[in-house]
Structures are given as C-alpha cells and as structure tokens.
mmCIF file of C-alpha atoms and ligand atoms in Angstrom:
data_model
loop_
_atom_site.group_PDB
_atom_site.id
_atom_site.type_symbol
_atom_site.label_atom_id
_atom_site.label_comp_id
_atom_site.label_asym_id
_atom_site.label_seq_id
_atom_site.Cartn_x
_atom_site.Cartn_y
_atom_site.Cartn_z
ATOM 1 C CA MET A 1 17.344 -11.358 -15.246
ATOM 2 C CA LYS A 2 17.244 -13.311 -12.032
ATOM 3 C CA ALA A 3 15.716 -16.608 -11.517
ATOM 4 C CA GLN A 4 13.740 -15.700 -8.392
ATOM 5 C CA ALA A 5 13.380 -13.111 -5.719
ATOM 6 C CA THR A 6 11.516 -12.456 -2.525
ATOM 7 C CA ALA A 7 10.289 -9.473 -0.667
ATOM 8 C CA SER A 8 8.301 -8.646 2.460
ATOM 9 C CA ALA A 9 6.245 -5.580 3.362
ATOM 10 C CA PRO A 10 4.377 -4.801 6.786
ATOM 11 C CA ALA A 11 0.729 -4.417 7.882
ATOM 12 C CA LYS A 12 -0.395 -1.333 9.198
ATOM 13 C CA VAL A 13 -2.782 0.729 11.734
ATOM 14 C CA ILE A 14 -4.064 4.350 11.115
ATOM 15 C CA LEU A 15 -3.691 5.885 14.563
ATOM 16 C CA LEU A 16 -5.640 8.860 13.483
ATOM 17 C CA GLY A 17 -7.399 10.330 10.353
ATOM 18 C CA GLU A 18 -8.908 7.473 8.294
ATOM 19 C CA HIS A 19 -11.494 8.630 5.913
ATOM 20 C CA PHE A 20 -11.000 12.167 6.496
ATOM 21 C CA VAL A 21 -7.563 11.164 4.640
ATOM 22 C CA VAL A 22 -9.803 10.436 1.553
ATOM 23 C CA HIS A 23 -10.965 14.038 1.394
ATOM 24 C CA GLY A 24 -7.879 15.670 1.888
ATOM 25 C CA GLY A 25 -7.015 15.429 5.563
ATOM 26 C CA PRO A 26 -3.841 14.363 7.254
ATOM 27 C CA ALA A 27 -3.667 10.654 8.378
ATOM 28 C CA ILE A 28 -1.357 9.402 10.928
ATOM 29 C CA VAL A 29 -0.136 5.777 10.360
ATOM 30 C CA LEU A 30 2.209 3.126 11.963
ATOM 31 C CA ALA A 31 3.712 -0.037 10.230
ATOM 32 C CA ILE A 32 3.206 -2.951 12.622
ATOM 33 C CA ASP A 33 5.073 -6.454 13.026
ATOM 34 C CA LYS A 34 3.024 -8.362 10.765
ATOM 35 C CA ARG A 35 4.222 -8.873 7.277
ATOM 36 C CA ALA A 36 3.187 -10.241 3.765
ATOM 37 C CA THR A 37 5.776 -12.170 1.748
ATOM 38 C CA VAL A 38 5.813 -12.515 -1.884
ATOM 39 C CA LYS A 39 8.027 -14.801 -3.930
ATOM 40 C CA ALA A 40 8.402 -14.019 -7.717
ATOM 41 C CA LYS A 41 9.906 -16.716 -10.200
ATOM 42 C CA ALA A 42 10.475 -16.664 -13.633
ATOM 43 C CA ARG A 43 8.795 -19.030 -16.042
ATOM 44 C CA THR A 44 9.747 -20.955 -19.367
ATOM 45 C CA ASP A 45 6.305 -20.417 -20.587
ATOM 46 C CA ARG A 46 3.986 -17.193 -20.915
ATOM 47 C CA LYS A 47 1.866 -17.659 -18.011
ATOM 48 C CA ILE A 48 1.333 -15.178 -15.276
ATOM 49 C CA ARG A 49 0.626 -17.558 -12.201
ATOM 50 C CA ILE A 50 -0.572 -16.076 -8.904
ATOM 51 C CA ARG A 51 -1.144 -18.211 -5.802
ATOM 52 C CA SER A 52 -2.135 -16.382 -2.471
ATOM 53 C CA ASN A 53 -2.685 -18.125 0.897
ATOM 54 C CA ALA A 54 -3.801 -14.771 2.319
ATOM 55 C CA VAL A 55 -7.277 -14.730 0.133
ATOM 56 C CA LYS A 56 -7.231 -18.800 -0.726
ATOM 57 C CA ALA A 57 -7.018 -18.353 -4.368
ATOM 58 C CA SER A 58 -4.862 -19.384 -7.325
ATOM 59 C CA GLY A 59 -4.772 -19.371 -11.025
ATOM 60 C CA TYR A 60 -3.032 -18.184 -14.193
ATOM 61 C CA TYR A 61 -3.470 -15.611 -16.944
ATOM 62 C CA LEU A 62 -2.334 -16.458 -20.212
ATOM 63 C CA ASN A 63 -3.147 -13.826 -23.151
ATOM 64 C CA ASN A 64 -5.013 -11.679 -20.824
ATOM 65 C CA ARG A 65 -7.439 -14.444 -20.026
ATOM 66 C CA PHE A 66 -7.585 -15.943 -16.538
ATOM 67 C CA TYR A 67 -8.205 -19.450 -15.495
ATOM 68 C CA ALA A 68 -8.600 -20.278 -11.918
ATOM 69 C CA GLU A 69 -7.534 -22.964 -9.978
ATOM 70 C CA GLU A 70 -8.439 -22.511 -6.594
ATOM 71 C CA GLY A 71 -11.218 -20.096 -5.246
ATOM 72 C CA GLY A 72 -13.642 -20.469 -7.871
ATOM 73 C CA GLU A 73 -15.419 -17.629 -9.429
ATOM 74 C CA ASP A 74 -14.088 -14.929 -6.823
ATOM 75 C CA ALA A 75 -10.483 -15.892 -7.488
ATOM 76 C CA MET A 76 -9.891 -13.613 -10.530
ATOM 77 C CA GLU A 77 -11.426 -10.513 -8.471
ATOM 78 C CA LYS A 78 -9.035 -11.295 -5.525
ATOM 79 C CA LEU A 79 -6.108 -11.697 -7.772
ATOM 80 C CA GLU A 80 -6.642 -8.846 -10.358
ATOM 81 C CA PRO A 81 -4.674 -6.111 -8.201
ATOM 82 C CA ILE A 82 -1.622 -8.340 -8.108
ATOM 83 C CA TYR A 83 -1.838 -9.023 -11.900
ATOM 84 C CA ALA A 84 -1.939 -5.189 -12.392
ATOM 85 C CA VAL A 85 1.191 -5.008 -10.661
ATOM 86 C CA VAL A 86 2.865 -8.032 -12.762
ATOM 87 C CA LYS A 87 1.604 -6.131 -15.929
ATOM 88 C CA ASP A 88 3.064 -2.911 -14.854
ATOM 89 C CA LEU A 89 6.637 -4.229 -14.164
ATOM 90 C CA LEU A 90 6.757 -6.556 -17.082
ATOM 91 C CA ALA A 91 5.790 -3.608 -19.255
ATOM 92 C CA LEU A 92 8.590 -1.441 -17.591
ATOM 93 C CA SER A 93 11.215 -4.186 -17.976
ATOM 94 C CA SER A 94 10.308 -4.708 -21.709
ATOM 95 C CA LYS A 95 10.853 -8.592 -20.789
ATOM 96 C CA ARG A 96 8.608 -10.930 -22.418
ATOM 97 C CA VAL A 97 8.656 -13.859 -19.818
ATOM 98 C CA GLY A 98 5.857 -15.610 -17.781
ATOM 99 C CA VAL A 99 6.364 -15.236 -13.917
ATOM 100 C CA SER A 100 4.866 -16.990 -10.837
ATOM 101 C CA ILE A 101 3.840 -15.080 -7.787
ATOM 102 C CA ASP A 102 3.685 -16.850 -4.510
ATOM 103 C CA ILE A 103 2.011 -14.940 -1.555
ATOM 104 C CA SER A 104 1.918 -15.899 2.107
ATOM 105 C CA SER A 105 0.881 -13.516 4.604
ATOM 106 C CA SER A 106 0.179 -13.412 8.041
ATOM 107 C CA ILE A 107 -2.025 -10.143 8.146
ATOM 108 C CA PRO A 108 -5.575 -10.586 8.637
ATOM 109 C CA VAL A 109 -7.658 -10.001 5.572
ATOM 110 C CA ALA A 110 -10.586 -7.273 5.067
ATOM 111 C CA ALA A 111 -9.863 -6.278 8.618
ATOM 112 C CA GLY A 112 -8.271 -2.563 8.109
ATOM 113 C CA LEU A 113 -4.627 -3.591 8.508
ATOM 114 C CA GLY A 114 -3.667 -2.867 5.093
ATOM 115 C CA SER A 115 -3.234 -6.695 3.880
ATOM 116 C CA SER A 116 -3.950 -5.927 0.454
ATOM 117 C CA ALA A 117 -1.327 -3.059 0.019
ATOM 118 C CA ALA A 118 1.289 -5.087 1.899
ATOM 119 C CA VAL A 119 1.015 -7.874 -0.659
ATOM 120 C CA ALA A 120 0.920 -5.400 -3.555
ATOM 121 C CA VAL A 121 4.071 -3.639 -2.327
ATOM 122 C CA ALA A 122 5.824 -6.676 -1.482
ATOM 123 C CA SER A 123 4.825 -7.901 -5.225
ATOM 124 C CA ALA A 124 6.162 -4.861 -6.782
ATOM 125 C CA ALA A 125 9.593 -5.075 -4.945
ATOM 126 C CA ALA A 126 9.896 -8.961 -5.579
ATOM 127 C CA LEU A 127 9.280 -8.294 -9.407
ATOM 128 C CA ASP A 128 11.747 -5.209 -9.417
ATOM 129 C CA GLN A 129 14.178 -7.741 -7.963
ATOM 130 C CA LEU A 130 13.605 -10.509 -10.377
ATOM 131 C CA LEU A 131 13.366 -8.081 -13.663
ATOM 132 C CA GLU A 132 16.057 -5.797 -12.492
ATOM 133 C CA THR A 133 14.007 -2.706 -13.311
ATOM 134 C CA GLY A 134 15.735 -0.705 -10.634
ATOM 135 C CA LEU A 135 12.726 0.947 -9.145
ATOM 136 C CA THR A 136 13.083 3.748 -6.461
ATOM 137 C CA LYS A 137 10.887 3.167 -3.241
ATOM 138 C CA ASP A 138 8.586 5.738 -4.593
ATOM 139 C CA GLU A 139 8.159 3.917 -7.804
ATOM 140 C CA ILE A 140 7.127 0.734 -5.898
ATOM 141 C CA PHE A 141 4.537 2.735 -3.894
ATOM 142 C CA ARG A 142 3.253 4.013 -7.145
ATOM 143 C CA ALA A 143 2.888 0.747 -8.853
ATOM 144 C CA ALA A 144 1.472 -0.594 -5.561
ATOM 145 C CA PHE A 145 -0.994 2.323 -5.277
ATOM 146 C CA ASP A 146 -2.342 1.844 -9.002
ATOM 147 C CA ALA A 147 -3.247 -1.748 -8.059
ATOM 148 C CA GLU A 148 -4.964 -0.609 -4.964
ATOM 149 C CA LYS A 149 -7.275 1.626 -7.262
ATOM 150 C CA ILE A 150 -8.494 -1.609 -8.853
ATOM 151 C CA VAL A 151 -9.486 -2.971 -5.366
ATOM 152 C CA HIS A 152 -11.286 0.129 -3.741
ATOM 153 C CA GLY A 153 -12.436 2.847 -6.143
ATOM 154 C CA ASN A 154 -11.157 5.759 -4.197
ATOM 155 C CA PRO A 155 -8.149 4.753 -1.958
ATOM 156 C CA SER A 156 -6.046 7.987 -0.335
ATOM 157 C CA GLY A 157 -2.816 5.920 -0.935
ATOM 158 C CA VAL A 158 -2.138 5.658 2.630
ATOM 159 C CA ASP A 159 -1.856 1.913 2.811
ATOM 160 C CA PRO A 160 0.745 1.377 0.010
ATOM 161 C CA ALA A 161 2.699 4.394 1.658
ATOM 162 C CA ILE A 162 3.120 2.970 5.112
ATOM 163 C CA SER A 163 3.778 -0.637 3.611
ATOM 164 C CA THR A 164 6.759 0.841 1.463
ATOM 165 C CA TYR A 165 8.319 3.066 4.190
ATOM 166 C CA GLY A 166 7.571 1.663 7.662
ATOM 167 C CA GLY A 167 7.851 3.525 10.886
ATOM 168 C CA VAL A 168 5.366 6.244 11.298
ATOM 169 C CA ILE A 169 4.416 8.652 8.786
ATOM 170 C CA MET A 170 1.905 11.577 8.128
ATOM 171 C CA TYR A 171 0.179 11.146 4.856
ATOM 172 C CA ARG A 172 -1.724 13.645 3.169
ATOM 173 C CA ARG A 173 -3.014 13.101 -0.526
ATOM 174 C CA GLY A 174 -0.996 14.771 -3.284
ATOM 175 C CA GLU A 175 1.776 15.754 -0.610
ATOM 176 C CA LYS A 176 4.994 14.320 -0.055
ATOM 177 C CA ILE A 177 5.281 11.579 2.596
ATOM 178 C CA LYS A 178 6.418 12.977 5.994
ATOM 179 C CA LYS A 179 8.386 10.458 8.224
ATOM 180 C CA LEU A 180 7.947 11.193 11.905
ATOM 181 C CA ASP A 181 10.636 10.599 14.224
ATOM 182 C CA VAL A 182 9.056 8.621 16.988
ATOM 183 C CA ASP A 183 11.265 6.966 19.575
ATOM 184 C CA ALA A 184 8.309 5.721 21.815
ATOM 185 C CA ASP A 185 7.432 2.301 21.790
ATOM 186 C CA LEU A 186 3.485 2.913 21.117
ATOM 187 C CA PRO A 187 2.313 -0.267 22.790
ATOM 188 C CA LEU A 188 -0.939 -0.978 21.243
ATOM 189 C CA VAL A 189 -3.789 -3.902 21.377
ATOM 190 C CA ILE A 190 -5.510 -4.463 18.397
ATOM 191 C CA GLY A 191 -9.138 -6.145 18.479
ATOM 192 C CA ASP A 192 -10.527 -7.647 15.562
ATOM 193 C CA THR A 193 -14.235 -7.894 15.421
ATOM 194 C CA LYS A 194 -14.061 -10.585 12.506
ATOM 195 C CA ILE A 195 -16.543 -8.648 10.409
ATOM 196 C CA GLU A 196 -15.483 -8.532 7.187
ATOM 197 C CA ARG A 197 -16.455 -5.079 5.319
ATOM 198 C CA SER A 198 -15.758 -3.471 2.139
ATOM 199 C CA THR A 199 -13.493 -0.417 2.422
ATOM 200 C CA GLY A 200 -14.931 0.931 -0.708
ATOM 201 C CA GLN A 201 -18.518 0.777 0.626
ATOM 202 C CA MET A 202 -17.546 2.644 4.010
ATOM 203 C CA VAL A 203 -15.683 5.233 1.980
ATOM 204 C CA ALA A 204 -18.713 5.739 -0.277
ATOM 205 C CA HIS A 205 -21.006 6.061 2.854
ATOM 206 C CA VAL A 206 -18.790 8.971 4.239
ATOM 207 C CA GLY A 207 -18.665 10.565 0.673
ATOM 208 C CA ASP A 208 -22.375 10.501 0.508
ATOM 209 C CA LEU A 209 -22.996 11.893 3.814
ATOM 210 C CA LYS A 210 -20.461 14.706 2.918
ATOM 211 C CA ARG A 211 -22.535 15.617 0.078
ATOM 212 C CA ARG A 212 -25.755 15.587 1.690
ATOM 213 C CA TYR A 213 -24.386 17.558 4.827
ATOM 214 C CA PRO A 214 -21.410 19.456 3.517
ATOM 215 C CA SER A 215 -20.785 22.024 6.106
ATOM 216 C CA VAL A 216 -21.456 19.630 8.835
ATOM 217 C CA VAL A 217 -19.115 16.677 7.527
ATOM 218 C CA ASP A 218 -16.504 19.614 6.662
ATOM 219 C CA ASN A 219 -16.311 20.988 10.357
ATOM 220 C CA ILE A 220 -16.010 17.103 11.323
ATOM 221 C CA MET A 221 -13.153 16.847 9.136
ATOM 222 C CA ARG A 222 -11.454 20.015 9.941
ATOM 223 C CA ALA A 223 -11.377 18.694 13.613
ATOM 224 C CA GLY A 224 -10.088 15.387 12.539
ATOM 225 C CA GLY A 225 -7.384 17.384 10.844
ATOM 226 C CA GLU A 226 -6.624 19.319 14.148
ATOM 227 C CA ILE A 227 -6.380 16.054 16.238
ATOM 228 C CA ALA A 228 -3.723 14.804 13.756
ATOM 229 C CA ALA A 229 -1.635 17.820 14.053
ATOM 230 C CA THR A 230 -1.845 17.905 17.893
ATOM 231 C CA SER A 231 -0.833 14.234 17.915
ATOM 232 C CA VAL A 232 2.508 14.898 16.079
ATOM 233 C CA GLU A 233 4.090 16.709 19.120
ATOM 234 C CA ALA A 234 2.806 13.654 21.583
ATOM 235 C CA LEU A 235 4.151 11.265 19.232
ATOM 236 C CA LYS A 236 7.690 12.947 19.135
ATOM 237 C CA SER A 237 7.762 13.636 22.967
ATOM 238 C CA GLY A 238 6.154 10.127 23.824
ATOM 239 C CA ASP A 239 3.224 11.683 25.357
ATOM 240 C CA LEU A 240 0.988 8.488 25.350
ATOM 241 C CA GLU A 241 -1.697 10.337 27.705
ATOM 242 C CA THR A 242 -2.505 13.011 25.310
ATOM 243 C CA LEU A 243 -2.337 10.535 22.311
ATOM 244 C CA GLY A 244 -4.668 8.083 24.173
ATOM 245 C CA GLU A 245 -7.032 11.263 24.483
ATOM 246 C CA VAL A 246 -6.807 12.580 20.975
ATOM 247 C CA MET A 247 -7.739 8.822 19.847
ATOM 248 C CA ASN A 248 -10.762 8.765 21.665
ATOM 249 C CA MET A 249 -11.874 12.122 20.094
ATOM 250 C CA ASN A 250 -10.773 10.806 16.565
ATOM 251 C CA HIS A 251 -13.089 7.941 17.503
ATOM 252 C CA ALA A 252 -16.260 10.083 18.476
ATOM 253 C CA LEU A 253 -15.695 11.672 14.921
ATOM 254 C CA LEU A 254 -15.691 8.528 13.007
ATOM 255 C CA TYR A 255 -18.906 7.504 15.160
ATOM 256 C CA ALA A 256 -20.260 10.710 13.902
ATOM 257 C CA VAL A 257 -20.021 9.909 10.173
ATOM 258 C CA GLY A 258 -21.492 6.577 10.606
ATOM 259 C CA VAL A 259 -18.582 4.082 10.331
ATOM 260 C CA SER A 260 -18.640 2.644 13.858
ATOM 261 C CA ASN A 261 -21.033 -0.034 14.756
ATOM 262 C CA GLU A 262 -22.120 -1.954 17.946
ATOM 263 C CA PRO A 263 -19.361 -4.495 18.005
ATOM 264 C CA LEU A 264 -16.566 -2.169 17.504
ATOM 265 C CA GLU A 265 -18.231 0.132 20.477
ATOM 266 C CA ARG A 266 -18.144 -2.995 22.598
ATOM 267 C CA LEU A 267 -14.469 -3.564 21.975
ATOM 268 C CA VAL A 268 -13.764 0.033 22.492
ATOM 269 C CA TYR A 269 -15.399 0.462 25.514
ATOM 270 C CA ALA A 270 -14.044 -2.780 27.094
ATOM 271 C CA ALA A 271 -10.424 -1.474 26.223
ATOM 272 C CA ARG A 272 -11.066 1.705 28.042
ATOM 273 C CA GLU A 273 -12.687 0.139 31.135
ATOM 274 C CA ALA A 274 -9.709 -2.179 31.101
ATOM 275 C CA GLY A 275 -7.434 0.703 31.597
ATOM 276 C CA ALA A 276 -6.479 1.751 27.812
ATOM 277 C CA LEU A 277 -5.348 5.530 27.481
ATOM 278 C CA GLY A 278 -7.366 5.597 24.336
ATOM 279 C CA ALA A 279 -9.169 3.352 21.915
ATOM 280 C CA LYS A 280 -10.656 3.887 18.518
ATOM 281 C CA LEU A 281 -11.903 2.074 15.409
ATOM 282 C CA THR A 282 -8.908 1.640 12.863
ATOM 283 C CA GLY A 283 -9.330 1.907 9.004
ATOM 284 C CA ALA A 284 -12.564 1.719 7.326
ATOM 285 C CA GLY A 285 -14.822 0.502 10.261
ATOM 286 C CA GLY A 286 -18.221 -1.174 9.638
ATOM 287 C CA GLY A 287 -16.335 -4.209 11.327
ATOM 288 C CA GLY A 288 -12.938 -4.927 11.166
ATOM 289 C CA CYS A 289 -10.410 -3.691 13.724
ATOM 290 C CA MET A 290 -10.251 -1.362 16.617
ATOM 291 C CA ILE A 291 -6.769 -0.378 18.440
ATOM 292 C CA ALA A 292 -6.048 0.440 22.022
ATOM 293 C CA LEU A 293 -3.113 2.413 23.340
ATOM 294 C CA ALA A 294 -2.186 1.145 26.767
ATOM 295 C CA ALA A 295 0.861 1.333 29.199
ATOM 296 C CA LYS A 296 2.955 -1.742 28.916
ATOM 297 C CA GLU A 297 1.915 -2.956 32.407
ATOM 298 C CA LYS A 298 -1.917 -2.764 31.046
ATOM 299 C CA LEU A 299 -1.273 -4.583 27.738
ATOM 300 C CA GLU A 300 -2.582 -8.057 28.784
ATOM 301 C CA ASP A 301 -5.558 -6.651 30.766
ATOM 302 C CA VAL A 302 -6.698 -4.719 27.696
ATOM 303 C CA ALA A 303 -6.283 -7.703 25.339
ATOM 304 C CA GLU A 304 -8.273 -9.744 27.842
ATOM 305 C CA ALA A 305 -11.156 -7.183 28.067
ATOM 306 C CA ILE A 306 -11.204 -7.194 24.164
ATOM 307 C CA GLU A 307 -11.511 -11.111 24.028
ATOM 308 C CA GLU A 308 -14.331 -11.170 26.659
ATOM 309 C CA ALA A 309 -16.238 -8.673 24.496
ATOM 310 C CA GLY A 310 -16.234 -10.879 21.639
ATOM 311 C CA GLY A 311 -13.128 -9.665 19.740
ATOM 312 C CA GLU A 312 -9.914 -11.353 18.800
ATOM 313 C CA ALA A 313 -6.763 -9.616 20.470
ATOM 314 C CA PHE A 314 -3.322 -9.419 19.707
ATOM 315 C CA ILE A 315 -0.383 -7.452 21.150
ATOM 316 C CA THR A 316 1.546 -5.570 18.424
ATOM 317 C CA ARG A 317 4.395 -2.886 18.163
ATOM 318 C CA LYS A 318 5.665 -0.556 15.586
ATOM 319 C CA THR A 319 8.263 -1.617 13.108
ATOM 320 C CA MET A 320 10.902 0.579 11.352
ATOM 321 C CA ASP A 321 11.008 -1.711 8.370
ATOM 322 C CA GLY A 322 9.133 -0.944 5.298
ATOM 323 C CA VAL A 323 9.379 -3.166 2.254
ATOM 324 C CA ARG A 324 12.439 -5.065 2.408
ATOM 325 C CA ILE A 325 13.973 -7.711 0.150
ATOM 326 C CA GLU A 326 14.254 -11.253 1.773
ATOM 327 C CA GLY A 327 16.227 -12.707 -1.070
HETATM 328 O O1 LIG B 1 -9.375 -0.507 6.368
HETATM 329 P P1 LIG B 1 -8.348 -0.087 5.410
HETATM 330 O O2 LIG B 1 -7.133 -0.235 6.006
HETATM 331 O O3 LIG B 1 -8.479 -0.409 4.068
HETATM 332 O O4 LIG B 1 -8.151 1.409 5.615
HETATM 333 C C1 LIG B 1 -8.931 2.186 5.022
HETATM 334 C C2 LIG B 1 -8.872 3.625 5.030
HETATM 335 C C3 LIG B 1 -9.708 4.739 4.536
HETATM 336 O O5 LIG B 1 -9.125 6.114 5.047
HETATM 337 C C4 LIG B 1 -11.177 4.539 5.104
HETATM 338 C C5 LIG B 1 -9.656 4.752 3.066
HETATM 339 C C6 LIG B 1 -8.302 5.014 2.524
HETATM 340 O O6 LIG B 1 -8.057 4.626 1.382
HETATM 341 O O7 LIG B 1 -7.498 5.888 2.857
#
C-alpha cells in the first residue's frame, strides 16, 4: 500500500437535457477547466478523517461515529458522501487502515457545476491509488455515483460520468456512456446567480409536475430529447449557430417545467442581448448557473453583460481530461 496519492476531476456544465435525463431522456454534458483535487493519506490509527475547503467542513469517523472539527452540525451531512466512498473502497481492498482525505476545489458549490460529483470521483481515484484496488474508470464512476445518491435522492449519474470521462458525452440513464467527437472549442460564459439551491428539491418539483400533468410533461421531455439529438450533428460539425438556437429552445422547455426564475432569466436575456448565440440555465435551476455560447470575439461582451445583470461571470472552455492521477 502507498503512503499517499492525489487525484483530480473536472467540473461540468450540462449543455442540454438536464431534468429530462432523470426521466430517461438524453443529456449532452461537457467537462470544463475547473477541477477538484483530493489527497488521500494512510493513517496509523483507524480514523477516517475528511477535510474539505470546498464545503468548509472537517471531522473524523471512528467506529462509524462522526466527530466534527469544523463546520458544526452541518459537517457530517456535507462529508457523508465522501465517507461512503472511503468505506466502499476500504471494503473492496480488505485493508484494515485509517485514511485522511484532503479536498481542495475551485468549483463553486451548489451551483450546478457538479462540484460534489467531481470531489467524489477524485476521492475514489485517489483512494484506488492509495489502496491499490485497481479499479477501472467505470468502477470509479460507479463508486462516485453510489455516493451521489446520498446527496440527492434520485440523481441520473450524469455528473460523476462526465467528471470521470471528461470531454463531451451523451448520457442516458442505464445506457453505455457515449463519448462525442467534438473538435470545436465551444467558447462558453458561465453566469452564476450566486443563489444556492437544492438539486434534490428541483428534481422533486419536476417529478411532481410530471405526475400531475403526465401527457403535457411527457411531450415537453420528448421535445427535449429531439433537441439533444439535433445538437449531436451540430457539435460534431462545429455548427455553433445551430447549437445556440437549440440551447435557447431547451431553456424554454426548462422554463415550462418551472425550474427557471427571475435572476436566471435576467442573466439569460442579458447574454442574448450582448450577442450570445444561445443562452440557458444549466443544471438544476432555481438559482445556480446559466451558460451562454458565444463567438470568441463576443465572450468579453457577454461576460460583462452578465455581470451588469447581477451575475458573476467567467469564461470557460471544454477540457478533454476526465479524472486523473496527480501523484
Ligand atoms: O445542478 P446539478 O449540477 O446538480 O445538475 C442537476 C442535473 C439534473 O438533471 C437536474 C439532476 C440529475 O441528477 O441529472
């Protein structure tokens, strides 16, 4: 067994298909150049100590009991998914040791950028190195996905999938992850409303609407599936105009199922008026982030317009690197 190991995994944006993916539709997802880094160290005692700068919490588990060190009463809830990954990997390795997990991340939390999944994926990969469990990428994805299920009740798995594989993928629940060959740069501006929201609550809201208006919501979701399918050709050929147009249509469908709100709308409209090819909320909605696709020479204008409309903007690009070992 090694003394320590470090791994990192990227954040993501959902280009198309959020929410609908929970109910079996396709989602198109992109890994972006912000990462979570996790260092795993072996301990001489049996404690499992977890410290995260991302959620400002720290504490340790001993004999399945949690002792908070930072972050007060919320610390356990925040660290629980990582503890699940650690227990899973320790059980797989049959090693009776303690570990220290140190998480540092530049990904905004609870904003729809997949921060918790990136942390879970990087944790699984760092522990796999440390404990020499020899997991495949798919098994790392699985371990992180199981942990994600603790954070939000009914996740689709799209977040841990893109954090594991990187690049651009088409994801559909229960199907093999499809990597898409995308040469185009996909210049994006991300606008953060800075409003934290619970993905679980937003997912529950859409589920409730679907139960009450099944035929209406099924048709909205079917249209969402057609949009994702249309985007695949546009992505492969680098046709950013078409991509922008279908992003706008996808945003309208998300609005229809009640997951947009006024702050998001303000940023979306500001981006479009500043010349974006398309703009939409990304992730669960109800706050969190929106994305705007724009030609390179318009990126600064779009970012400025988003800031003027009250958001925090940053320009980003896709990254091909999924989870990776850092040492
Ligand atoms: O907001 P995020 O990044 O947690 O993304 C949520 C995406 C949903 O489709 C709304 C939920 C899911 O599990 O796919």
